[in-house]
Tab-separated table of C-alpha atoms in Angstrom:
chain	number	residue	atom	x	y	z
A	69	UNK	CA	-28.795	-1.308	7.108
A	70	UNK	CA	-28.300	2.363	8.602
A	71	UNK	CA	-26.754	0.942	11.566
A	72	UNK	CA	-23.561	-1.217	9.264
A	73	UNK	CA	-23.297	2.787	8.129
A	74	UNK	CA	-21.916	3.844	11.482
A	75	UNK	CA	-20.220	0.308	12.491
A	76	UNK	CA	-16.494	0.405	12.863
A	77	UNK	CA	-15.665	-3.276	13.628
A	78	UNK	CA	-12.920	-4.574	11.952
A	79	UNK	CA	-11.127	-1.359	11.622
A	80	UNK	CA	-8.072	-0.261	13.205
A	81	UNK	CA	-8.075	3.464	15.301
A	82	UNK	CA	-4.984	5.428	15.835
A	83	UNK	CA	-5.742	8.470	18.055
A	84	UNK	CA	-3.043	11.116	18.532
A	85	UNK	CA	-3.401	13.589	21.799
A	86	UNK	CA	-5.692	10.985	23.286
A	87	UNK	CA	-4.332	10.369	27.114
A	88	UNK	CA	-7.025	13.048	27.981
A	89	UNK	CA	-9.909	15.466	26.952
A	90	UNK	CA	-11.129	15.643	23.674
A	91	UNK	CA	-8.747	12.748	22.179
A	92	UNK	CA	-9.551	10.225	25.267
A	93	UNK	CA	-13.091	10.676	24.320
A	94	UNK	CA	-13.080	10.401	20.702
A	95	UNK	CA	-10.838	7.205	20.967
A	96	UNK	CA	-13.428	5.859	23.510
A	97	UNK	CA	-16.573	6.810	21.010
A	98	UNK	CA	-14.439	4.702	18.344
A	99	UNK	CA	-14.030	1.517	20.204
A	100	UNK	CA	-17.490	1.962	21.399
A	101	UNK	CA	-18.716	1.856	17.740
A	102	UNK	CA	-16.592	-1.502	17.227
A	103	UNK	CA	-12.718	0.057	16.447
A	104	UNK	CA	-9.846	-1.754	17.666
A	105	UNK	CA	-8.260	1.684	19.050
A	106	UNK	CA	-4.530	3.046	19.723
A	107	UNK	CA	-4.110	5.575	22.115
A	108	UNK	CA	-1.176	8.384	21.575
A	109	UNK	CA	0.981	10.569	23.589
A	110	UNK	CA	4.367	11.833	24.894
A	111	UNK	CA	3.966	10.360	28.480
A	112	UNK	CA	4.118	6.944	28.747
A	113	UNK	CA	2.112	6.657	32.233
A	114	UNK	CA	-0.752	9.223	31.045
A	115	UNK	CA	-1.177	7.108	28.293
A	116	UNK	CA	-1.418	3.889	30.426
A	117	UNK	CA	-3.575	5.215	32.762
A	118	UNK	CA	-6.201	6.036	29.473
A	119	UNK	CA	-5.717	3.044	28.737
A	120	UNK	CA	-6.820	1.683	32.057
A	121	UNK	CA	-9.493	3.507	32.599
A	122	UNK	CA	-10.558	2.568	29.265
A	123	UNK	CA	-10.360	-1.212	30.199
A	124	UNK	CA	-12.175	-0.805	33.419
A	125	UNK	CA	-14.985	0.114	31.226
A	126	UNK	CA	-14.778	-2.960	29.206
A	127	UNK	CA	-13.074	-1.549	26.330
A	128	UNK	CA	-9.870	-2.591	25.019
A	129	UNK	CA	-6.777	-0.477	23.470
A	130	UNK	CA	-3.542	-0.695	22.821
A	131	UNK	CA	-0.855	2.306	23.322
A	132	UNK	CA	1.819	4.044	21.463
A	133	UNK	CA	3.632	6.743	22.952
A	134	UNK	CA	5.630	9.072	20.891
A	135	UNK	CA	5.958	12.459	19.487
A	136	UNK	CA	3.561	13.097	16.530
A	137	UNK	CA	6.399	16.119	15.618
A	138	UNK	CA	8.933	14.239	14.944
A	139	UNK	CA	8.647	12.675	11.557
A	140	UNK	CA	10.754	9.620	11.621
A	141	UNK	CA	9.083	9.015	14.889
A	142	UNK	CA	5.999	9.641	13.459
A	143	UNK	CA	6.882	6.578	10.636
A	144	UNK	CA	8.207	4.476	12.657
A	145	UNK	CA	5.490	4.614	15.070
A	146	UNK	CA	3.045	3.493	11.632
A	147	UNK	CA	5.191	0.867	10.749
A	148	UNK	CA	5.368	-0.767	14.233
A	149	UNK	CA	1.632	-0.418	14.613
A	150	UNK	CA	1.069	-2.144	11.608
A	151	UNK	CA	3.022	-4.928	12.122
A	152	UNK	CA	2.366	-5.169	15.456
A	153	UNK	CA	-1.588	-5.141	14.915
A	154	UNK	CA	-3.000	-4.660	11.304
A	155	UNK	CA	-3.310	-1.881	8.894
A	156	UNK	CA	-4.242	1.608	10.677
A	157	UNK	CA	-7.311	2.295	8.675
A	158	UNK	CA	-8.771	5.560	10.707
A	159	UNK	CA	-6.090	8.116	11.611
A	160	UNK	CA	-7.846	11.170	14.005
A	161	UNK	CA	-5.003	13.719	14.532
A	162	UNK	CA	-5.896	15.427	17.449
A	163	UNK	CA	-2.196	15.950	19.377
A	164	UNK	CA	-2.342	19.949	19.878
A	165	UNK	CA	-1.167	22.970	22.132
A	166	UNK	CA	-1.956	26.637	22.651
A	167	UNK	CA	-0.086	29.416	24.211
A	168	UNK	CA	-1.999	32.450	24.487
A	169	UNK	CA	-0.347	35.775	24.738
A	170	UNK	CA	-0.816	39.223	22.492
A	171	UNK	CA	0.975	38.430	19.244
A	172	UNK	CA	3.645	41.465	20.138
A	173	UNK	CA	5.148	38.858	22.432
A	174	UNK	CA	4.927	35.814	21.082
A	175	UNK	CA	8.723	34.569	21.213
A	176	UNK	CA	10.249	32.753	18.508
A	177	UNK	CA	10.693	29.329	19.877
A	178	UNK	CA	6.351	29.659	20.697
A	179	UNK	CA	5.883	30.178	17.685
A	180	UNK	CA	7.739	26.916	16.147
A	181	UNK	CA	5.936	25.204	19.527
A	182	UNK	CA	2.983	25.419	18.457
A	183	UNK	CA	3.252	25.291	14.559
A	184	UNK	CA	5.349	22.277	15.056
A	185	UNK	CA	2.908	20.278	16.847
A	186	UNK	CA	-0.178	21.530	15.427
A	187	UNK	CA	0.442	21.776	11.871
A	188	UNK	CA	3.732	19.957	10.924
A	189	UNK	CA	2.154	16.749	13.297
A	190	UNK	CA	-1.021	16.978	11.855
A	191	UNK	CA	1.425	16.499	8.469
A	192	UNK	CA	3.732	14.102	9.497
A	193	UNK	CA	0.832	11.737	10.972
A	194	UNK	CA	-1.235	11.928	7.327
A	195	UNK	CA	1.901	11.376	5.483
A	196	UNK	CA	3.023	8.473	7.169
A	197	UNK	CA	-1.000	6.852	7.386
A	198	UNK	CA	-1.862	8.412	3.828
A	199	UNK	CA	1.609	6.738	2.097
A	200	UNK	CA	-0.057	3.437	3.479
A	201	UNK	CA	-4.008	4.264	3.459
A	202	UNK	CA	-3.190	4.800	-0.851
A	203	UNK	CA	-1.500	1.710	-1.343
A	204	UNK	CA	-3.834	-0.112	0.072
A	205	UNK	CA	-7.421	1.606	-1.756
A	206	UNK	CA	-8.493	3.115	1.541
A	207	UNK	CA	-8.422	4.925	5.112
A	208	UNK	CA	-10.039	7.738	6.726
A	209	UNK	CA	-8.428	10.468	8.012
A	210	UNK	CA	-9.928	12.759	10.649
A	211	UNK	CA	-8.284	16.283	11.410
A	212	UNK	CA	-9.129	18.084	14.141
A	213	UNK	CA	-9.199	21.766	13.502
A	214	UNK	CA	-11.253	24.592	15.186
A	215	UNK	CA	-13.477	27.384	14.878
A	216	UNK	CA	-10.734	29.388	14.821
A	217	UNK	CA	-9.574	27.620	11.317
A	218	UNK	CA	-11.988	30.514	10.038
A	219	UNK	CA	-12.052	33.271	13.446
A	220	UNK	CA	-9.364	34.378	15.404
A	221	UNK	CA	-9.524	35.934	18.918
A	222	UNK	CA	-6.949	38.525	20.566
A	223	UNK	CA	-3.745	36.437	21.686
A	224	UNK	CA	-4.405	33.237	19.732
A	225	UNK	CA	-1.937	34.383	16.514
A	226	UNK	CA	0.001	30.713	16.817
A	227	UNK	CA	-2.640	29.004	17.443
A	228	UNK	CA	-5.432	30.133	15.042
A	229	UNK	CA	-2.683	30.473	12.034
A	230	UNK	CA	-2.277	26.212	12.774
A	231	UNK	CA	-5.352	25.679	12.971
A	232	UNK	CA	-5.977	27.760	9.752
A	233	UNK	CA	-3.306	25.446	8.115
A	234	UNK	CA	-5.221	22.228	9.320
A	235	UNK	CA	-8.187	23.338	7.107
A	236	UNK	CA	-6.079	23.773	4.076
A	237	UNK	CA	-4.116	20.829	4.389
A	238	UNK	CA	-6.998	18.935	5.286
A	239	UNK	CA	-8.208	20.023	1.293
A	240	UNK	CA	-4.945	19.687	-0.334
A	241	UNK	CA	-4.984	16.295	0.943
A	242	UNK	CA	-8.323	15.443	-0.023
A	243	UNK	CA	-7.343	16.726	-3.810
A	244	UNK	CA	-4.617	14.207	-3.818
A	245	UNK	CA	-6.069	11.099	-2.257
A	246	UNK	CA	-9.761	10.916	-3.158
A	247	UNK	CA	-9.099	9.381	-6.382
A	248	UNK	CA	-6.978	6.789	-4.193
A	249	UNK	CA	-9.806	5.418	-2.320
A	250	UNK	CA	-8.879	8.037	1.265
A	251	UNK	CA	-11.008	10.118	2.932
A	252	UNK	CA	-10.004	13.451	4.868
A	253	UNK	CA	-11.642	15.331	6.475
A	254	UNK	CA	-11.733	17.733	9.523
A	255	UNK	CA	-13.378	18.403	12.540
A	256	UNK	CA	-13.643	22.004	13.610
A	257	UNK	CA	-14.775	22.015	17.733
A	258	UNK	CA	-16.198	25.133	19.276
A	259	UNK	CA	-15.743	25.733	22.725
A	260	UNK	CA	-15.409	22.564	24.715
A	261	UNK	CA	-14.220	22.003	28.638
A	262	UNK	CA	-11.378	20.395	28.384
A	263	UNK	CA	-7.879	20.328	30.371
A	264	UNK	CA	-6.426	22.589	27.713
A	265	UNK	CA	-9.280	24.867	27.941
A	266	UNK	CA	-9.657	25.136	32.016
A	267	UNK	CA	-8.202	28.199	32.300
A	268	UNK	CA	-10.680	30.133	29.901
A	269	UNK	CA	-13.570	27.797	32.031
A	270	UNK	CA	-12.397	29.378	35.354
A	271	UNK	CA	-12.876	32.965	33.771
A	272	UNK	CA	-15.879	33.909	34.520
A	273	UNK	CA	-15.760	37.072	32.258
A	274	UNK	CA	-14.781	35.209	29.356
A	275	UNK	CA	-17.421	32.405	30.048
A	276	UNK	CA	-20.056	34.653	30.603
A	277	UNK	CA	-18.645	36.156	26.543
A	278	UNK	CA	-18.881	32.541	25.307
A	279	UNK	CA	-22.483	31.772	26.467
A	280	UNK	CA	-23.838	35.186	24.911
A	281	UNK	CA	-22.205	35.040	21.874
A	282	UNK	CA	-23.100	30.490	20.959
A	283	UNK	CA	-26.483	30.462	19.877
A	284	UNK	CA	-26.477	26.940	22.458
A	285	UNK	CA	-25.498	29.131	25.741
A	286	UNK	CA	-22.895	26.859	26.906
A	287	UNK	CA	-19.709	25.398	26.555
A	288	UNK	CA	-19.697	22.037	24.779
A	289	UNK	CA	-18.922	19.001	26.241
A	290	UNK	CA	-15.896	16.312	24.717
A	291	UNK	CA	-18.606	13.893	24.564
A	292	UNK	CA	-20.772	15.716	21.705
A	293	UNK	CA	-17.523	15.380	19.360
A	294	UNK	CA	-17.985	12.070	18.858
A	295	UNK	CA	-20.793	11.425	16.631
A	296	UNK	CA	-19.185	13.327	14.041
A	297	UNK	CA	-15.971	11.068	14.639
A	298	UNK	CA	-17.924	7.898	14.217
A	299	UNK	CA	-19.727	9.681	11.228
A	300	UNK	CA	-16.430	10.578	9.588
A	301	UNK	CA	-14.417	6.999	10.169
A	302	UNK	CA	-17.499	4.794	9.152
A	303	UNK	CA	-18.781	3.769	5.825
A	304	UNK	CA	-21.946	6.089	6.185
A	305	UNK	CA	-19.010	9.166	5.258
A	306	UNK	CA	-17.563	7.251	2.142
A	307	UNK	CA	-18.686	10.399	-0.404
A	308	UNK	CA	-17.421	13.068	2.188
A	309	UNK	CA	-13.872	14.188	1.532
A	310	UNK	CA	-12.263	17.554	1.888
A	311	UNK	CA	-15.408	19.174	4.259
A	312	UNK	CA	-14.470	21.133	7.911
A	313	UNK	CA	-17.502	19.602	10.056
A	314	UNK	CA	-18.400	22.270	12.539
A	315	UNK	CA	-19.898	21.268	15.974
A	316	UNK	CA	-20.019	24.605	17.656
A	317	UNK	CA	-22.760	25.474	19.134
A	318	UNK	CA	-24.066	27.539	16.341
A	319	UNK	CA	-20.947	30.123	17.187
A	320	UNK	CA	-19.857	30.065	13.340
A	321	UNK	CA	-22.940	30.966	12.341
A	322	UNK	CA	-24.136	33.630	14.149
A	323	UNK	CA	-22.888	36.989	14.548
């Protein structure tokens, strides 16, 4: 019985940002727990090698590279997916950047950088699943936000104002489609080691920051994300909606 809670076969994955670090290994942890799983991104070959390296492991998944910004794209992508394979029923938008520089000289075209792919993807990827998820009675929706949807740090203004707006569309979302039969919900990661994050990894100042100030001592690793993936695509979540699912270390709640 607890186990049908968590299992995901049957049910179709589409994984934005997943040719690499924390998406690669959330879309793995999916088709591990039974999901027939689509891998996203802008680069064609980064995408196939996932996919291969994926395979080698004995699990299967199909690709579909495009631009989660772009909101035809973004549609079009859905509607080819679906024909192509079945309904999308679990939609994890994780596609994200970060520039970080003192807000003072953040540039214009940064700003809309960032913004665009953080918080109008996250958007354009619900809207185009959620239009689809509501006709049908169902879907689950996972956002990927961060512990800065609540802190901030010095030179992450772009990036910790989209990640802000990921918790709040995340709700506003949740207020709409609940009565509709879809979940969504968010995922807010601490600090994790990750491609995007290497550079704050190699600092040894700022590491030896991180490790003082999480309550765990460390920085977290991609693999710990994905029981609260599973958790928040399977059945055992079906009463969950609108909740910002912190796996952090303890760094939220601590001082």
């Amino acid at each position: 019985m607890a186990a049908a809670l968590f299992d995901l076969k049957g049910r179709r994955a589409l994984v934005t940002g997943s040719s690499q670090g924390i998406g690669l290994a959330l879309a793995r942890g999916l088709a591990e727990a039974g999901a027939a799983v689509v891998l996203n991104g802008r680069d064609p070959a980064r995408l196939e090698a996932a996919r291969a390296g994926l395979a080698a492991t004995g699990l299967a998944a199909e690709t579909a590279p495009f631009d989660v910004s772009d909101a035809a794209a973004a549609e079009a992508a859905l509607e080819g997916i679906e024909a192509r394979l079945g309904p999308v029923d679990i939609l994890v938008n994780n596609a994200g950047i970060t520039r970080r520089m003192p807000a003072l000289e953040v540039p214009e075209t940064t700003w809309h950088e960032v913004l665009r792919t953080n918080l109008d993807g996250v958007f354009f990827m619900a809207q185009a699943a959620g239009r689809r998820m509501v006709a049908r009675g169902h879907g689950k929706i996972i956002n990927i936000a961060s512990v800065q949807s609540d802190l901030a740090r010095p030179g992450t203004a772009p990036y910790a104002t989209s990640k802000g707006g990921v918790r709040m569309l995340t709700r506003a979302l949740c207020a709409e489609w609940a009565p509709r039969g879809v979940q969504v919900n968010a995922i807010a990661p601490g600090y994790f080691a990750t491609e995007l994050t290497r550079p704050l990894v190699e600092d040894t100042d700022f590491t030896a920051w991180l490790r003082r100030r999480t309550p765990a001592g460390r920085w977290g690793r991609v693999e710990e994300l994905v029981g609260a993936c599973v958790f928040l695509a399977a059945p055992a979540s079906d009463f969950v909606n609108g909740q910002m699912l912190y796996v952090d270390g303890g760094l939220t709640a601590a001082v």
